[in-house]
Tab-separated table of C-alpha atoms in Angstrom:
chain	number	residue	atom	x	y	z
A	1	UNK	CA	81.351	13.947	14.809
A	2	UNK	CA	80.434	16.673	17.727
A	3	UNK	CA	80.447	19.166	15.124
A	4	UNK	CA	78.185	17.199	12.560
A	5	UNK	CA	75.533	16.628	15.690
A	6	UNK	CA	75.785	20.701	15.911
A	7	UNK	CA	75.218	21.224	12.553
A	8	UNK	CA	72.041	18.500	12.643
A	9	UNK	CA	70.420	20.585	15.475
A	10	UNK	CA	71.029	23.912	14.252
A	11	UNK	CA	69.192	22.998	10.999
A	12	UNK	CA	66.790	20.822	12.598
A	13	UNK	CA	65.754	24.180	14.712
A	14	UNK	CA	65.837	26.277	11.594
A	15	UNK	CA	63.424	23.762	9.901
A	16	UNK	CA	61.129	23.838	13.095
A	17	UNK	CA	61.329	27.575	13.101
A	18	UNK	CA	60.146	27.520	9.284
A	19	UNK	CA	56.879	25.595	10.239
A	20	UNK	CA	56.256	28.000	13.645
A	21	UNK	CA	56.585	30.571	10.979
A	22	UNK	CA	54.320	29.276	8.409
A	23	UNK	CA	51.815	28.088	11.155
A	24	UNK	CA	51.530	31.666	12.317
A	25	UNK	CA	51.096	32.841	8.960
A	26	UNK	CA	48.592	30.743	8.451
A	27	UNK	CA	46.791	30.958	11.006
A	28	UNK	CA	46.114	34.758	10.461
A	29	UNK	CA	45.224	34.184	7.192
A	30	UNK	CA	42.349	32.273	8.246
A	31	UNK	CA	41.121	34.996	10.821
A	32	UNK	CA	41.468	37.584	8.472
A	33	UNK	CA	40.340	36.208	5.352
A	34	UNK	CA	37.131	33.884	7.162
A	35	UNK	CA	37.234	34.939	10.868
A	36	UNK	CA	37.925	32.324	12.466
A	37	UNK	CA	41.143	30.137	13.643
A	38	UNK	CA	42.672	27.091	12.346
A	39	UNK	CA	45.161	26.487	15.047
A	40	UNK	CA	43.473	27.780	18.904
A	41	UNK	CA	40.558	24.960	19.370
A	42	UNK	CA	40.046	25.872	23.222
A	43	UNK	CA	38.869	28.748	21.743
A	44	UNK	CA	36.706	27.209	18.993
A	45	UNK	CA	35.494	24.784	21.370
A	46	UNK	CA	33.919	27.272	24.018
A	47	UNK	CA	32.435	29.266	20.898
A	48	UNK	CA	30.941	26.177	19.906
A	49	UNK	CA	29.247	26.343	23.639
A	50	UNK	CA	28.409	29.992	23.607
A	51	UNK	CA	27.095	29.229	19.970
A	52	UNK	CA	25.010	26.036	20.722
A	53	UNK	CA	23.395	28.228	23.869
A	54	UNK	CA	22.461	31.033	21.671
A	55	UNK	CA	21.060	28.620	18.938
A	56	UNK	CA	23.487	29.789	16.454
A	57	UNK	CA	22.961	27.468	13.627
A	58	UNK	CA	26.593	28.851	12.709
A	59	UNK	CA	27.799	26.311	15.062
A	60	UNK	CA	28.481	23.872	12.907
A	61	UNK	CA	31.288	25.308	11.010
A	62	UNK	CA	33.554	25.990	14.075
A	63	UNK	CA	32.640	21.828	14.438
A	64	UNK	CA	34.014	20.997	11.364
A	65	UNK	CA	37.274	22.850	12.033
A	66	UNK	CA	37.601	20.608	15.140
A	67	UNK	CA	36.688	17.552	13.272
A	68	UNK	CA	39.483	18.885	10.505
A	69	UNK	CA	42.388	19.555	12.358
A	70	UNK	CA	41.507	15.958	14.218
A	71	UNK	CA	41.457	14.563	11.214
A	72	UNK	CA	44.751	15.782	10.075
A	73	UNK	CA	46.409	14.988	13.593
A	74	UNK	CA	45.276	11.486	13.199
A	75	UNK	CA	46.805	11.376	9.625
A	76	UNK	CA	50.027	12.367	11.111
A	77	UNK	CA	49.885	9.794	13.931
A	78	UNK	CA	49.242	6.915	11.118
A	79	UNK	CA	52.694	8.865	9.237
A	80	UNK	CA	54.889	8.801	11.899
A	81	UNK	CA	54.247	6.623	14.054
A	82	UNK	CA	57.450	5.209	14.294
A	83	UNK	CA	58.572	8.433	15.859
A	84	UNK	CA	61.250	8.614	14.158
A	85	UNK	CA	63.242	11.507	12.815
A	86	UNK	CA	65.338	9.402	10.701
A	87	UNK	CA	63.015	8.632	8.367
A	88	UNK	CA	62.741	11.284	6.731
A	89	UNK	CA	60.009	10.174	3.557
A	90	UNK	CA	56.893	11.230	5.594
A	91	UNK	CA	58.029	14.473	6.237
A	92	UNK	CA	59.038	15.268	2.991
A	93	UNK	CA	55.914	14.090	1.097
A	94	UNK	CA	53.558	15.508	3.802
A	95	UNK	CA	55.322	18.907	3.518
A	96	UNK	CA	55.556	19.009	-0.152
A	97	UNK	CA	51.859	18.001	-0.284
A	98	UNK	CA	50.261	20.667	1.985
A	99	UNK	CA	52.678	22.895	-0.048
A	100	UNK	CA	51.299	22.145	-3.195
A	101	UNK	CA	47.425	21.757	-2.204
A	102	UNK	CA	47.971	25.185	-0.615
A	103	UNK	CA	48.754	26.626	-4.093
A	104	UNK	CA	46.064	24.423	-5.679
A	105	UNK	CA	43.528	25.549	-3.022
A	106	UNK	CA	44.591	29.221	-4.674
A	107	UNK	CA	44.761	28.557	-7.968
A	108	UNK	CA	41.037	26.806	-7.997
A	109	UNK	CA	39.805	29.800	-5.524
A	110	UNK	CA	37.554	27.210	-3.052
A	111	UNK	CA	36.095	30.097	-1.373
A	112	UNK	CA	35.099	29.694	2.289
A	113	UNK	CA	35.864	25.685	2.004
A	114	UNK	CA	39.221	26.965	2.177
A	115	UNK	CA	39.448	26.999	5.689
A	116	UNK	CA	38.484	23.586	6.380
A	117	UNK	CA	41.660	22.550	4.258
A	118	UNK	CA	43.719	24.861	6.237
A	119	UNK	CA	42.564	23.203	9.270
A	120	UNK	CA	43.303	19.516	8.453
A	121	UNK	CA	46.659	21.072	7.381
A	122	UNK	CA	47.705	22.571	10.894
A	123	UNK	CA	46.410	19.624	12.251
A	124	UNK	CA	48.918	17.398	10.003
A	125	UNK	CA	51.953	19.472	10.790
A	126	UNK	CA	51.003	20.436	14.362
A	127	UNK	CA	50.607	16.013	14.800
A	128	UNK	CA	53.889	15.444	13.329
A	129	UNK	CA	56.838	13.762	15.363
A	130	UNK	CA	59.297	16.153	16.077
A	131	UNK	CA	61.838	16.526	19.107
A	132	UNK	CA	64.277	18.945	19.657
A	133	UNK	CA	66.821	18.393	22.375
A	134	UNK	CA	64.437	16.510	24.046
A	135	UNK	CA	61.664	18.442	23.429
A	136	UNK	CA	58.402	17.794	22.209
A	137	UNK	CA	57.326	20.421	19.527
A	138	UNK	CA	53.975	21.269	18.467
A	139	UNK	CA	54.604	24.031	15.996
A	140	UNK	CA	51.451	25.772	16.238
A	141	UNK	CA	50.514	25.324	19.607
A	142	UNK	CA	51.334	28.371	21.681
A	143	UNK	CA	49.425	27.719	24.745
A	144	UNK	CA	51.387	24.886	24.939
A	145	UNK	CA	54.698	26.703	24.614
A	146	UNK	CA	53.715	28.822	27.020
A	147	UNK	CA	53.295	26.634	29.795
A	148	UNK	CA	55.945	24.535	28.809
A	149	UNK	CA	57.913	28.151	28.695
A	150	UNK	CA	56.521	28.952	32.437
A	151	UNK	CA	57.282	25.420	33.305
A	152	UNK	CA	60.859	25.579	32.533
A	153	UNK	CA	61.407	28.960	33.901
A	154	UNK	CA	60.095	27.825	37.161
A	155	UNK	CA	62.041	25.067	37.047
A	156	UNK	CA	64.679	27.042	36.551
A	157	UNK	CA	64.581	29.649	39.632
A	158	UNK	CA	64.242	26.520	41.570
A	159	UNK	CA	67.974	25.726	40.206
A	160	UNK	CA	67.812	23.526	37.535
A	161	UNK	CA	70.060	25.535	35.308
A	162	UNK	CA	69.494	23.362	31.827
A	163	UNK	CA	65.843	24.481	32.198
A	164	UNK	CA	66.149	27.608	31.161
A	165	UNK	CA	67.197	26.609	27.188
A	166	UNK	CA	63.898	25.029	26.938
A	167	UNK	CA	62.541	28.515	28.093
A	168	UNK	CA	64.595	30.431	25.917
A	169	UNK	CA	63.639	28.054	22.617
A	170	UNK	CA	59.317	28.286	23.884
A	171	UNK	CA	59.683	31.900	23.873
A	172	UNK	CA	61.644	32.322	20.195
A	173	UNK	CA	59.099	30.063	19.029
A	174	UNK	CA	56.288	31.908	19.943
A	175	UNK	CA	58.064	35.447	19.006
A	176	UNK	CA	58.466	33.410	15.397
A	177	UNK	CA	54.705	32.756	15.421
A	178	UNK	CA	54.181	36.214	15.864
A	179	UNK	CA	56.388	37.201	13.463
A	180	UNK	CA	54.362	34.446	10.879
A	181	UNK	CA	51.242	35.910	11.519
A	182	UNK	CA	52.676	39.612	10.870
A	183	UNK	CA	54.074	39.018	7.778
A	184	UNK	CA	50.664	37.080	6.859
A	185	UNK	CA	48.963	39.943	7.467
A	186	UNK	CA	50.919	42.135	5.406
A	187	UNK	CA	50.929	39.584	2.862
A	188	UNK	CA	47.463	39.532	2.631
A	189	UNK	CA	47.121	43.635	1.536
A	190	UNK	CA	50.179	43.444	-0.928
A	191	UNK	CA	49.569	40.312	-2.827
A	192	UNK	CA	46.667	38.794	-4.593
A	193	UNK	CA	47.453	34.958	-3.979
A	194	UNK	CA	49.265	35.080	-0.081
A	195	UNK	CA	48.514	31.257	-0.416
A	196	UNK	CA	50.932	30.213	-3.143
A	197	UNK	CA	54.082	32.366	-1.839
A	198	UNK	CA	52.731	30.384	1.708
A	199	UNK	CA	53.079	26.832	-0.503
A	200	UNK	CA	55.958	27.378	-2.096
A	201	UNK	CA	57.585	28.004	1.485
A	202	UNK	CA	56.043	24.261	2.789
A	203	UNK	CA	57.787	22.697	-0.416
A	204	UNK	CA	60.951	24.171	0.224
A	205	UNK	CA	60.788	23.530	4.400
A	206	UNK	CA	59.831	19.810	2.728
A	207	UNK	CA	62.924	19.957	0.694
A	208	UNK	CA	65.313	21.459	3.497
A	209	UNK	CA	65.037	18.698	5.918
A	210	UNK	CA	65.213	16.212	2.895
A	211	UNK	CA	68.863	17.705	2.377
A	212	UNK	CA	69.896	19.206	5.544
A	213	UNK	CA	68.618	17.144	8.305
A	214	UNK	CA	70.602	13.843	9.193
């Protein structure tokens, strides 16, 4: 039984590692392809101030990925709201559908409205109920893992020795962003349609927790 919990978390922190992964990649997809970023909104929102000062009618389109990625949180908070892991349906379809509309958004080339997709998309996966050991993860949310990193560590030097696993998993996370958003960018220059390879990985992160998580 100890063993099966083991196994449960191990692949439960491979599948959140997937989604760090793919959030990273996506996300420098975005600033490469349109300039701009699907996933940091304290930076969108104080461009939206500098932008509204300077009368930048461009304004509006950094609104509209706030409104987007809102939109998509609030999807995932009408999903899984029973916060529960358990149950694992809406994970699976909402994984295997931002899969597949990534690879549709390709195939159809949408242009610049793209991005506005992409957003609602990190803000469906980055909503989505998921604890690990206790801990709240927002997959594409590094600011947040890296207070919640300085947090533990503090915590930590102050003697409370658990602390520092929460510390160690914020900072892989964020090195696994990283690595996302590398391999993104590569991905970009060698490959003509980054989007679908990025879809197929959300349908098969959908289909890994349907079979490997308990």
């Amino acid at each position: 039984m100890k063993k099966q919990k083991t196994n449960n978390e191990i692949n439960i922190l491979l599948w959140i590692f997937i989604l760090t992964f793919l959030a990273g990649a996506i996300n420098v997809y975005t600033i490469k392809k349109f300039g701009v970023t699907t996933s940091h909104h304290t930076g969108n929102a104080s461009n939206i101030a500098i932008k509204f000062c300077e009368g930048n009618f461009a304004v509006h389109r950094l609104a509209m990925l706030v409104v987007c990625f809102f939109a998509g949180s609030s999807i995932s908070g009408f999903l899984f709201h029973k916060k529960n892991m358990q149950d694992k349906i809406p994970y699976v379809i909402s994984l295997i559908f931002m899969g597949s509309m990534l690879m549709m958004l390709e195939i159809l080339n949408c242009g610049s409205g793209t991005v506005y997709f992409l957003a609602f998309f990190i803000g469906l996966q980055n909503g989505m109920h998921i604890k690990y050991k206790g801990i709240t993860v927002r997959t594409s949310h590094i600011t947040g893992y890296l207070t919640d990193g300085g947090f533990s560590f503090g915590t930590f030097l102050k003697g409370d020795t658990k602390a520092l696993g929460k510390t160690v998993f914020f900072s892989i996370s964020i090195l696994v962003f990283i690595m996302g958003g590398i391999t993104s960018y590569l991905a970009i220059d060698t490959f003509q349609n980054p989007l679908i390879i990025y879809g197929v990985l959300y349908v098969i992160s959908g289909v890994y927790y349907a079979v490997s998580v308990n």
